[in-house]
mmCIF file of C-alpha atoms in Angstrom:
data_model
loop_
_atom_site.group_PDB
_atom_site.id
_atom_site.type_symbol
_atom_site.label_atom_id
_atom_site.label_comp_id
_atom_site.label_asym_id
_atom_site.label_seq_id
_atom_site.Cartn_x
_atom_site.Cartn_y
_atom_site.Cartn_z
ATOM 1 C CA MET T 24 25.675 47.145 46.726
ATOM 2 C CA SER T 25 24.337 44.763 49.206
ATOM 3 C CA ALA T 26 25.175 41.474 48.717
ATOM 4 C CA LEU T 27 21.578 40.485 48.020
ATOM 5 C CA SER T 28 21.802 42.924 45.239
ATOM 6 C CA LYS T 29 24.618 41.559 43.568
ATOM 7 C CA ASN T 30 23.382 37.837 44.126
ATOM 8 C CA SER T 31 20.321 39.050 42.078
ATOM 9 C CA LYS T 32 22.077 40.531 39.568
ATOM 10 C CA ARG T 33 24.085 37.288 39.288
ATOM 11 C CA PHE T 34 20.891 35.530 38.911
ATOM 12 C CA VAL T 35 19.510 37.377 36.589
ATOM 13 C CA ALA T 36 22.728 36.812 34.329
ATOM 14 C CA ALA T 37 22.426 33.701 34.879
ATOM 15 C CA THR T 38 18.939 33.082 34.065
ATOM 16 C CA ALA T 39 20.067 35.033 30.341
ATOM 17 C CA VAL T 40 22.934 32.490 29.878
ATOM 18 C CA LEU T 41 20.614 30.135 30.139
ATOM 19 C CA GLY T 42 17.738 31.752 28.432
ATOM 20 C CA LEU T 43 20.241 31.922 25.287
ATOM 21 C CA LEU T 44 21.486 28.831 25.371
ATOM 22 C CA LEU T 45 18.367 26.850 25.163
ATOM 23 C CA VAL T 46 17.205 29.292 22.461
ATOM 24 C CA ALA T 47 20.959 28.686 20.124
ATOM 25 C CA LEU T 48 20.303 24.621 21.777
ATOM 26 C CA TYR T 49 16.607 25.004 19.976
ATOM 27 C CA LEU T 50 17.243 26.493 16.366
ATOM 28 C CA ALA T 51 20.411 24.059 16.375
ATOM 29 C CA ILE T 52 18.097 21.060 16.547
ATOM 30 C CA PRO T 53 16.566 20.639 13.964
ATOM 31 C CA ALA T 54 19.940 21.165 11.357
ATOM 32 C CA ALA T 55 21.918 18.882 14.172
ATOM 33 C CA ALA T 56 18.831 16.398 13.263
ATOM 34 C CA LYS T 57 18.972 17.046 9.628
ATOM 35 C CA HIS T 58 22.598 16.652 8.752
ATOM 36 C CA TYR T 59 22.454 13.016 11.421
ATOM 37 C CA LEU T 60 19.031 11.511 9.094
ATOM 38 C CA ASN T 61 21.259 12.563 5.303
ATOM 39 C CA ASN T 62 24.769 11.617 6.371
ATOM 40 C CA TYR T 63 23.604 8.420 9.152
ATOM 41 C CA VAL T 64 20.358 7.603 7.958
ATOM 42 C CA LEU T 65 19.725 7.797 4.547
ATOM 43 C CA LYS T 66 23.075 8.146 2.733
ATOM 44 C CA ASP T 67 23.179 4.359 2.219
ATOM 45 C CA MET T 68 20.175 2.348 2.766
ATOM 46 C CA GLY T 69 21.086 -0.839 0.645
ATOM 47 C CA ARG T 70 20.257 -0.518 -2.809
ATOM 48 C CA TYR T 71 19.123 3.013 -2.023
ATOM 49 C CA THR T 72 19.394 6.277 -0.851
ATOM 50 C CA GLY T 73 17.593 9.459 0.715
ATOM 51 C CA THR T 74 17.497 12.912 2.003
ATOM 52 C CA VAL T 75 15.405 14.760 3.821
ATOM 53 C CA LYS T 76 15.196 18.906 2.549
ATOM 54 C CA SER T 77 14.682 20.609 6.303
ATOM 55 C CA VAL T 78 13.611 19.124 10.015
ATOM 56 C CA ARG T 79 11.621 21.222 11.747
ATOM 57 C CA VAL T 80 11.239 20.920 15.586
ATOM 58 C CA ARG T 81 7.711 21.992 17.424
ATOM 59 C CA LEU T 82 9.497 20.676 21.228
ATOM 60 C CA PHE T 83 6.159 22.013 23.096
ATOM 61 C CA LYS T 84 4.204 19.722 21.022
ATOM 62 C CA GLY T 85 6.352 17.042 21.557
ATOM 63 C CA ALA T 86 6.777 16.757 17.671
ATOM 64 C CA TYR T 87 9.308 17.430 14.860
ATOM 65 C CA GLN T 88 8.479 16.948 10.554
ATOM 66 C CA LEU T 89 10.834 16.377 8.169
ATOM 67 C CA ASN T 90 10.314 18.117 5.280
ATOM 68 C CA ASN T 91 10.518 16.658 0.770
ATOM 69 C CA LEU T 92 12.120 13.040 2.513
ATOM 70 C CA ASN T 93 12.920 12.202 -1.033
ATOM 71 C CA ILE T 94 14.538 7.920 -1.783
ATOM 72 C CA HIS T 95 15.319 6.967 -5.056
ATOM 73 C CA LEU T 96 17.835 3.754 -5.983
ATOM 74 C CA LYS T 97 21.770 4.586 -5.814
ATOM 75 C CA GLU T 98 21.912 4.839 -9.642
ATOM 76 C CA LYS T 99 19.197 6.859 -10.202
ATOM 77 C CA SER T 100 18.196 10.766 -10.555
ATOM 78 C CA PRO T 101 16.430 11.653 -7.399
ATOM 79 C CA GLN T 102 14.053 13.272 -9.841
ATOM 80 C CA THR T 103 13.180 9.583 -10.154
ATOM 81 C CA PRO T 104 12.157 8.638 -6.763
ATOM 82 C CA PHE T 105 11.828 5.478 -5.128
ATOM 83 C CA TYR T 106 9.428 7.366 -2.599
ATOM 84 C CA TYR T 107 8.731 11.090 -2.188
ATOM 85 C CA SER T 108 6.268 12.869 0.457
ATOM 86 C CA ASP T 109 5.304 17.175 1.998
ATOM 87 C CA SER T 110 6.107 15.287 4.984
ATOM 88 C CA LEU T 111 6.517 12.947 7.122
ATOM 89 C CA ASP T 112 4.779 14.389 10.733
ATOM 90 C CA ILE T 113 5.761 12.676 14.477
ATOM 91 C CA SER T 114 4.452 13.323 17.458
ATOM 92 C CA VAL T 115 4.075 12.251 21.005
ATOM 93 C CA SER T 116 1.002 10.387 21.842
ATOM 94 C CA TRP T 117 -0.957 12.012 24.535
ATOM 95 C CA LEU T 118 -3.513 9.715 24.892
ATOM 96 C CA ALA T 119 -0.908 7.046 25.073
ATOM 97 C CA LEU T 120 0.999 8.696 27.203
ATOM 98 C CA ARG T 121 -1.894 9.332 30.105
ATOM 99 C CA HIS T 122 -1.646 6.385 30.669
ATOM 100 C CA GLY T 123 1.975 6.284 31.675
ATOM 101 C CA GLU T 124 2.969 5.305 27.770
ATOM 102 C CA LEU T 125 6.290 7.164 25.749
ATOM 103 C CA LEU T 126 4.831 6.286 21.835
ATOM 104 C CA VAL T 127 5.068 8.769 18.677
ATOM 105 C CA ASP T 128 2.023 8.907 16.078
ATOM 106 C CA ALA T 129 3.360 9.532 12.501
ATOM 107 C CA ALA T 130 1.901 11.131 9.676
ATOM 108 C CA LEU T 131 2.321 10.092 6.119
ATOM 109 C CA ASN T 132 1.121 13.689 3.568
ATOM 110 C CA GLN T 133 0.855 13.185 -0.151
ATOM 111 C CA PRO T 134 3.505 10.071 -0.081
ATOM 112 C CA ARG T 135 4.381 8.833 -3.449
ATOM 113 C CA LEU T 136 5.973 5.500 -4.243
ATOM 114 C CA ASN T 137 6.920 4.682 -7.350
ATOM 115 C CA LEU T 138 7.151 1.102 -8.576
ATOM 116 C CA LEU T 139 9.292 0.234 -11.574
ATOM 117 C CA ASP T 140 9.089 -3.479 -13.362
ATOM 118 C CA THR T 141 12.326 -4.208 -15.751
ATOM 119 C CA ARG T 142 13.929 -7.090 -17.291
ATOM 120 C CA SER T 143 17.159 -6.688 -15.827
ATOM 121 C CA ASP T 144 16.816 -7.011 -11.782
ATOM 122 C CA ASP T 145 19.159 -4.641 -11.236
ATOM 123 C CA ASN T 146 17.020 -1.741 -12.797
ATOM 124 C CA GLN T 147 13.847 -2.936 -10.670
ATOM 125 C CA GLN T 148 12.823 -0.097 -8.643
ATOM 126 C CA VAL T 149 10.500 -2.670 -6.184
ATOM 127 C CA GLY T 150 11.368 -1.778 -2.908
ATOM 128 C CA GLU T 151 13.590 -4.954 -2.900
ATOM 129 C CA GLY T 152 18.248 -4.162 -0.876
ATOM 130 C CA THR T 153 16.127 -2.089 2.302
ATOM 131 C CA ASN T 154 16.084 -3.153 5.451
ATOM 132 C CA TRP T 155 12.708 -0.815 5.834
ATOM 133 C CA LEU T 156 11.915 -1.751 9.180
ATOM 134 C CA ALA T 157 15.575 -1.352 10.863
ATOM 135 C CA VAL T 158 15.684 2.521 8.856
ATOM 136 C CA LEU T 159 11.735 3.453 10.171
ATOM 137 C CA GLU T 160 13.204 2.689 13.410
ATOM 138 C CA GLU T 161 16.148 4.708 13.458
ATOM 139 C CA ILE T 162 13.696 8.059 12.024
ATOM 140 C CA LEU T 163 11.568 7.785 15.048
ATOM 141 C CA PRO T 164 11.996 7.892 18.804
ATOM 142 C CA THR T 165 10.155 5.366 20.429
ATOM 143 C CA THR T 166 7.501 2.844 19.955
ATOM 144 C CA LEU T 167 4.834 3.507 17.070
ATOM 145 C CA ASN T 168 1.673 3.680 18.586
ATOM 146 C CA GLN T 169 0.023 5.039 14.974
ATOM 147 C CA LEU T 170 -0.014 5.271 11.235
ATOM 148 C CA ASP T 171 -1.766 7.679 9.269
ATOM 149 C CA ILE T 172 -1.556 8.221 5.438
ATOM 150 C CA ASN T 173 -2.970 11.256 3.375
ATOM 151 C CA ASN T 174 -3.541 11.637 0.395
ATOM 152 C CA GLY T 175 -1.010 9.103 -1.281
ATOM 153 C CA THR T 176 -0.116 7.404 -4.173
ATOM 154 C CA ILE T 177 1.069 4.202 -6.032
ATOM 155 C CA HIS T 178 2.536 4.177 -9.121
ATOM 156 C CA PHE T 179 3.876 1.218 -11.417
ATOM 157 C CA ALA T 180 5.304 1.064 -14.984
ATOM 158 C CA ASN T 181 6.932 -1.108 -17.469
ATOM 159 C CA GLU T 182 8.678 1.020 -20.589
ATOM 160 C CA GLU T 183 9.972 -1.760 -21.742
ATOM 161 C CA THR T 184 6.814 -3.686 -22.490
ATOM 162 C CA THR T 185 4.643 -3.383 -26.057
ATOM 163 C CA PRO T 186 2.177 -1.426 -25.083
ATOM 164 C CA LYS T 187 4.021 0.268 -22.058
ATOM 165 C CA VAL T 188 2.445 -0.014 -18.831
ATOM 166 C CA ASP T 189 1.412 2.832 -16.520
ATOM 167 C CA ILE T 190 -1.181 1.752 -13.684
ATOM 168 C CA VAL T 191 -1.436 4.507 -11.179
ATOM 169 C CA LEU T 192 -3.448 4.082 -7.318
ATOM 170 C CA SER T 193 -4.072 7.628 -6.030
ATOM 171 C CA ASP T 194 -6.153 9.230 -3.131
ATOM 172 C CA ILE T 195 -4.870 6.701 -1.021
ATOM 173 C CA ASN T 196 -6.182 7.488 3.389
ATOM 174 C CA ALA T 197 -5.462 4.906 5.385
ATOM 175 C CA THR T 198 -4.987 4.692 9.004
ATOM 176 C CA VAL T 199 -3.143 1.861 11.184
ATOM 177 C CA SER T 200 -3.745 2.131 14.805
ATOM 178 C CA ASN T 201 -2.935 0.227 17.801
ATOM 179 C CA LEU T 202 0.941 -1.138 17.019
ATOM 180 C CA THR T 203 2.144 -1.820 20.273
ATOM 181 C CA ASN T 204 1.640 -4.644 22.193
ATOM 182 C CA VAL T 205 -1.667 -3.002 24.023
ATOM 183 C CA LYS T 206 -3.689 -5.770 24.981
ATOM 184 C CA ASP T 207 -7.712 -6.094 24.305
ATOM 185 C CA GLN T 208 -10.752 -7.420 26.435
ATOM 186 C CA ARG T 209 -9.704 -10.997 24.749
ATOM 187 C CA GLY T 210 -6.019 -10.482 26.273
ATOM 188 C CA ARG T 211 -5.212 -10.332 21.792
ATOM 189 C CA ARG T 212 -2.803 -7.672 20.520
ATOM 190 C CA VAL T 213 -5.105 -6.589 17.673
ATOM 191 C CA ALA T 214 -3.809 -3.810 15.579
ATOM 192 C CA ASN T 215 -6.040 -1.857 13.185
ATOM 193 C CA ALA T 216 -5.877 -1.047 9.362
ATOM 194 C CA LYS T 217 -8.091 0.521 7.328
ATOM 195 C CA LEU T 218 -7.711 1.471 3.703
ATOM 196 C CA THR T 219 -9.349 3.557 0.716
ATOM 197 C CA ALA T 220 -8.014 4.630 -2.590
ATOM 198 C CA LYS T 221 -8.990 4.491 -6.285
ATOM 199 C CA LEU T 222 -7.583 2.818 -9.244
ATOM 200 C CA PHE T 223 -7.611 5.863 -12.622
ATOM 201 C CA SER T 224 -8.613 8.134 -10.823
ATOM 202 C CA GLU T 225 -12.467 6.838 -10.701
ATOM 203 C CA VAL T 226 -12.449 3.499 -9.025
ATOM 204 C CA ALA T 227 -13.724 3.252 -5.008
ATOM 205 C CA ILE T 228 -11.289 0.420 -3.980
ATOM 206 C CA GLU T 229 -12.119 -0.430 0.056
ATOM 207 C CA ALA T 230 -9.406 -2.765 2.274
ATOM 208 C CA HIS T 231 -9.815 -3.490 6.273
ATOM 209 C CA ALA T 232 -7.074 -5.818 7.964
ATOM 210 C CA GLU T 233 -6.851 -6.523 11.377
ATOM 211 C CA PHE T 234 -2.957 -8.318 13.041
ATOM 212 C CA ASP T 235 -0.764 -8.574 15.802
ATOM 213 C CA PRO T 236 1.764 -6.414 15.039
ATOM 214 C CA PHE T 237 3.962 -8.841 16.711
ATOM 215 C CA GLN T 238 3.080 -12.528 15.276
ATOM 216 C CA HIS T 239 3.011 -11.531 11.526
ATOM 217 C CA ASP T 240 1.728 -15.300 10.948
ATOM 218 C CA ASP T 241 -1.581 -13.944 12.339
ATOM 219 C CA PHE T 242 -4.267 -11.485 10.089
ATOM 220 C CA MET T 243 -7.337 -11.349 8.717
ATOM 221 C CA PHE T 244 -7.644 -9.601 5.811
ATOM 222 C CA ALA T 245 -10.508 -8.339 3.313
ATOM 223 C CA ALA T 246 -10.914 -6.108 0.241
ATOM 224 C CA LYS T 247 -12.686 -5.232 -2.529
ATOM 225 C CA THR T 248 -13.097 -2.978 -5.566
ATOM 226 C CA ASP T 249 -16.052 -0.708 -7.511
ATOM 227 C CA PRO T 250 -16.175 -2.410 -11.368
ATOM 228 C CA ILE T 251 -13.267 -1.805 -12.767
ATOM 229 C CA ALA T 252 -13.848 -0.825 -17.356
ATOM 230 C CA LEU T 253 -11.888 -3.798 -18.371
ATOM 231 C CA ARG T 254 -10.481 -1.347 -21.361
ATOM 232 C CA GLN T 255 -8.462 1.029 -18.472
ATOM 233 C CA LEU T 256 -6.036 -2.175 -17.505
ATOM 234 C CA ASN T 257 -5.539 -3.204 -22.009
ATOM 235 C CA ASP T 258 -1.695 -1.592 -21.426
ATOM 236 C CA PHE T 259 -1.670 -4.322 -18.932
ATOM 237 C CA SER T 260 -3.173 -7.222 -19.961
ATOM 238 C CA GLN T 261 -1.886 -6.959 -23.436
ATOM 239 C CA ALA T 262 1.914 -6.535 -21.937
ATOM 240 C CA TYR T 263 1.447 -9.197 -19.887
ATOM 241 C CA GLY T 264 -1.510 -11.491 -20.705
ATOM 242 C CA SER T 265 -1.668 -11.146 -24.509
ATOM 243 C CA ILE T 266 -4.741 -9.727 -24.543
ATOM 244 C CA ASP T 267 -6.984 -6.707 -24.638
ATOM 245 C CA PHE T 268 -10.376 -6.246 -24.081
ATOM 246 C CA LYS T 269 -13.558 -4.295 -26.433
ATOM 247 C CA SER T 270 -16.083 -3.969 -23.514
ATOM 248 C CA GLY T 271 -16.533 -5.283 -20.074
ATOM 249 C CA GLN T 272 -15.585 -4.050 -16.603
ATOM 250 C CA ILE T 273 -14.693 -6.449 -13.325
ATOM 251 C CA GLU T 274 -15.041 -6.567 -9.572
ATOM 252 C CA LEU T 275 -12.783 -8.299 -7.575
ATOM 253 C CA TYR T 276 -13.280 -9.461 -3.135
ATOM 254 C CA THR T 277 -11.275 -10.988 -1.134
ATOM 255 C CA GLU T 278 -10.420 -12.272 2.185
ATOM 256 C CA ILE T 279 -7.385 -13.966 3.521
ATOM 257 C CA GLU T 280 -6.938 -15.272 7.224
ATOM 258 C CA ALA T 281 -3.657 -16.548 8.551
ATOM 259 C CA GLU T 282 -3.858 -18.450 12.017
ATOM 260 C CA ALA T 283 -1.014 -19.545 12.959
ATOM 261 C CA GLY T 284 0.887 -18.940 9.341
ATOM 262 C CA LYS T 285 -1.599 -21.176 8.097
ATOM 263 C CA LEU T 286 -3.328 -19.450 5.262
ATOM 264 C CA SER T 287 -7.164 -19.877 3.845
ATOM 265 C CA GLY T 288 -9.652 -17.632 1.721
ATOM 266 C CA TYR T 289 -10.524 -16.564 -1.476
ATOM 267 C CA ILE T 290 -9.886 -14.369 -4.551
ATOM 268 C CA LYS T 291 -13.802 -14.136 -6.017
ATOM 269 C CA PRO T 292 -13.265 -11.638 -9.638
ATOM 270 C CA LEU T 293 -16.323 -10.757 -11.918
ATOM 271 C CA MET T 294 -16.197 -10.645 -14.837
ATOM 272 C CA GLU T 295 -19.477 -8.830 -16.355
ATOM 273 C CA ASP T 296 -20.386 -8.045 -20.310
ATOM 274 C CA VAL T 297 -16.796 -9.148 -21.066
ATOM 275 C CA ASN T 298 -15.879 -8.918 -25.160
ATOM 276 C CA ILE T 299 -12.623 -8.856 -25.698
ATOM 277 C CA ALA T 300 -12.423 -9.793 -29.577
ATOM 278 C CA SER T 301 -12.710 -6.776 -31.997
ATOM 279 C CA TRP T 302 -11.526 -7.056 -35.418
ATOM 280 C CA GLN T 303 -11.893 -2.503 -35.859
ATOM 281 C CA GLN T 304 -10.087 -2.748 -32.733
ATOM 282 C CA ASP T 305 -7.423 -5.776 -32.716
ATOM 283 C CA VAL T 306 -6.264 -5.252 -36.256
ATOM 284 C CA VAL T 307 -7.269 -2.486 -37.686
ATOM 285 C CA ASN T 308 -6.130 -0.065 -34.901
ATOM 286 C CA GLN T 309 -3.681 -2.695 -33.384
ATOM 287 C CA GLY T 310 -2.663 -4.275 -35.630
ATOM 288 C CA ASP T 311 -2.407 -7.651 -33.937
ATOM 289 C CA ASN T 312 -0.869 -10.632 -35.737
ATOM 290 C CA PRO T 313 -2.899 -13.997 -36.852
ATOM 291 C CA PHE T 314 -1.907 -15.662 -34.146
ATOM 292 C CA GLN T 315 -2.118 -12.941 -31.547
ATOM 293 C CA LEU T 316 -6.091 -12.437 -33.268
ATOM 294 C CA THR T 317 -6.850 -16.794 -33.067
ATOM 295 C CA TRP T 318 -6.000 -16.358 -29.530
ATOM 296 C CA GLU T 319 -8.158 -13.220 -28.545
ATOM 297 C CA SER T 320 -11.184 -15.018 -30.294
ATOM 298 C CA LEU T 321 -10.579 -17.882 -28.347
ATOM 299 C CA MET T 322 -10.824 -16.652 -25.209
ATOM 300 C CA GLY T 323 -13.407 -14.025 -26.145
ATOM 301 C CA PHE T 324 -15.382 -17.194 -27.147
ATOM 302 C CA LEU T 325 -14.441 -19.320 -24.090
ATOM 303 C CA GLY T 326 -15.918 -16.737 -21.788
ATOM 304 C CA LEU T 327 -18.840 -16.366 -24.045
ATOM 305 C CA LEU T 328 -19.417 -19.706 -23.899
ATOM 306 C CA PHE T 329 -18.830 -19.273 -19.576
ATOM 307 C CA THR T 330 -21.019 -16.730 -18.556
ATOM 308 C CA ASN T 331 -24.123 -16.833 -16.624
ATOM 309 C CA LEU T 332 -27.278 -16.303 -18.761
ATOM 310 C CA GLU T 333 -29.271 -14.343 -16.073
ATOM 311 C CA THR T 334 -26.771 -12.017 -14.200
ATOM 312 C CA ASN T 335 -24.340 -11.781 -17.678
ATOM 313 C CA LYS T 336 -21.452 -12.580 -15.107
ATOM 314 C CA LEU T 337 -18.041 -14.828 -16.068
ATOM 315 C CA ALA T 338 -16.854 -15.326 -12.518
ATOM 316 C CA THR T 339 -15.532 -17.795 -10.239
ATOM 317 C CA GLU T 340 -13.776 -17.843 -6.359
ATOM 318 C CA ILE T 341 -9.955 -19.178 -6.462
ATOM 319 C CA GLU T 342 -9.297 -21.099 -3.513
ATOM 320 C CA VAL T 343 -6.194 -19.166 -1.534
ATOM 321 C CA GLU T 344 -4.571 -22.012 0.807
ATOM 322 C CA GLY T 345 -0.919 -23.163 2.258
ATOM 323 C CA THR T 346 1.442 -20.702 4.016
ATOM 324 C CA LEU T 347 2.699 -17.481 4.867
ATOM 325 C CA ASN T 348 6.021 -19.675 2.495
ATOM 326 C CA ASP T 349 3.867 -21.756 0.559
ATOM 327 C CA THR T 350 0.929 -20.246 -0.664
ATOM 328 C CA ARG T 351 -0.840 -22.140 -2.849
ATOM 329 C CA LEU T 352 -3.727 -20.583 -5.238
ATOM 330 C CA ASN T 353 -6.478 -24.257 -5.883
ATOM 331 C CA SER T 354 -6.349 -23.333 -9.853
ATOM 332 C CA TRP T 355 -9.129 -26.209 -10.285
ATOM 333 C CA GLN T 356 -11.055 -25.694 -8.011
ATOM 334 C CA ALA T 357 -10.641 -20.956 -10.276
ATOM 335 C CA ALA T 358 -11.679 -23.689 -13.245
ATOM 336 C CA TRP T 359 -14.802 -25.251 -12.061
ATOM 337 C CA GLY T 360 -16.339 -22.465 -10.546
ATOM 338 C CA ILE T 361 -16.548 -20.964 -13.789
ATOM 339 C CA VAL T 362 -18.076 -23.774 -14.689
ATOM 340 C CA LYS T 363 -20.287 -23.780 -11.695
ATOM 341 C CA ASN T 364 -20.742 -19.799 -11.878
ATOM 342 C CA ALA T 365 -22.448 -20.793 -15.467
ATOM 343 C CA PHE T 366 -24.505 -23.349 -15.257
ATOM 344 C CA VAL T 367 -25.196 -24.018 -11.522
ATOM 345 C CA GLU T 368 -25.614 -21.362 -8.832
ATOM 346 C CA ALA T 369 -24.222 -17.986 -10.075
ATOM 347 C CA VAL T 370 -21.751 -15.742 -8.073
ATOM 348 C CA GLU T 371 -22.999 -13.103 -5.638
ATOM 349 C CA SER T 372 -21.268 -10.019 -6.137
ATOM 350 C CA ARG T 373 -20.811 -9.296 -2.215
ATOM 351 C CA PHE T 374 -18.294 -10.903 0.876
ATOM 352 C CA ASN T 375 -19.055 -14.867 1.194
ATOM 353 C CA GLN T 376 -17.933 -13.637 4.842
ATOM 354 C CA LEU T 377 -15.442 -15.568 5.848
ATOM 355 C CA THR T 378 -13.928 -13.019 8.795
ATOM 356 C CA PRO T 379 -15.322 -10.912 11.656
ATOM 357 C CA LEU T 380 -14.079 -7.960 9.152
ATOM 358 C CA THR T 381 -16.972 -8.334 6.752
ATOM 359 C CA ASP T 382 -20.151 -9.390 8.064
ATOM 360 C CA ASP T 383 -22.380 -6.042 8.110
ATOM 361 C CA SER T 384 -21.025 -5.929 4.534
ATOM 362 C CA GLU T 385 -23.399 -6.753 1.539
#
């Protein structure tokens, strides 16, 4: 047998062994990643703990997937999670790679966030007690460029109030892009965020923001809602404000801008056809006591008094001012806004176009 033939056989054998090692390594990566995440990243996150059921790796696409990510309070069962998603997809941004940057894009598929308000701070489930940014940095292999949220849900509940509060924001779809230090033509580092969602499965909500991901004290934010039937808010308004509604609707517009940490903006609530006190609803059906009925009747009378006769709307503008560390809502201006809307000039159902985000809004 010639030396060339022996060398060929050795090469084939070495290639086969190397191939087997690569296959074994490829098969071992998901299990190793799952073990690392469950035992070193998610196991102890301050007040929270979590698990991922499986990890899928696609090396040739530069992507991996975390399936059934479940995060919950350490004192609570995994069946009542703080956060759950069917999958978290993470992949190399090929567009950024073509520009010489190693960045990743991430997508949360059907994420569900469950917020729980309680009298005891120890039982509250609102995300406090964990450095979520540090957790995210452990999960992501490099800088995040874009985040997509697909068909998400936020659930807010308080089971200790009378009545119990249960509010769901569903069909959340959002994109947050340019989360890097890439600058625009004017030298600004601008990330964009756009969100759509539905409250009570039917009320459309839209939001848009621009911000510097490295300077958290500079941003612009605008949001609006379609009209919300006030009766759908009765559990919340009665539990937290001792008021329930017989009829009416509310819509909201807001724009807030921060520059070097200094805030400016407004919140504009507009209520139409508001009817608060109802003998059948409050006394016969709900059994409200005389003090509750008197309070609601007073609120109803004031609402009727300050409703604009032409638009049939009770409205105002609440000025937002101050700083990120000391935000103030101008209550006196809000009160004057109610009077002005009723007797001087009606508040319009649109953005004030305070920020460039709403230049084309009507």
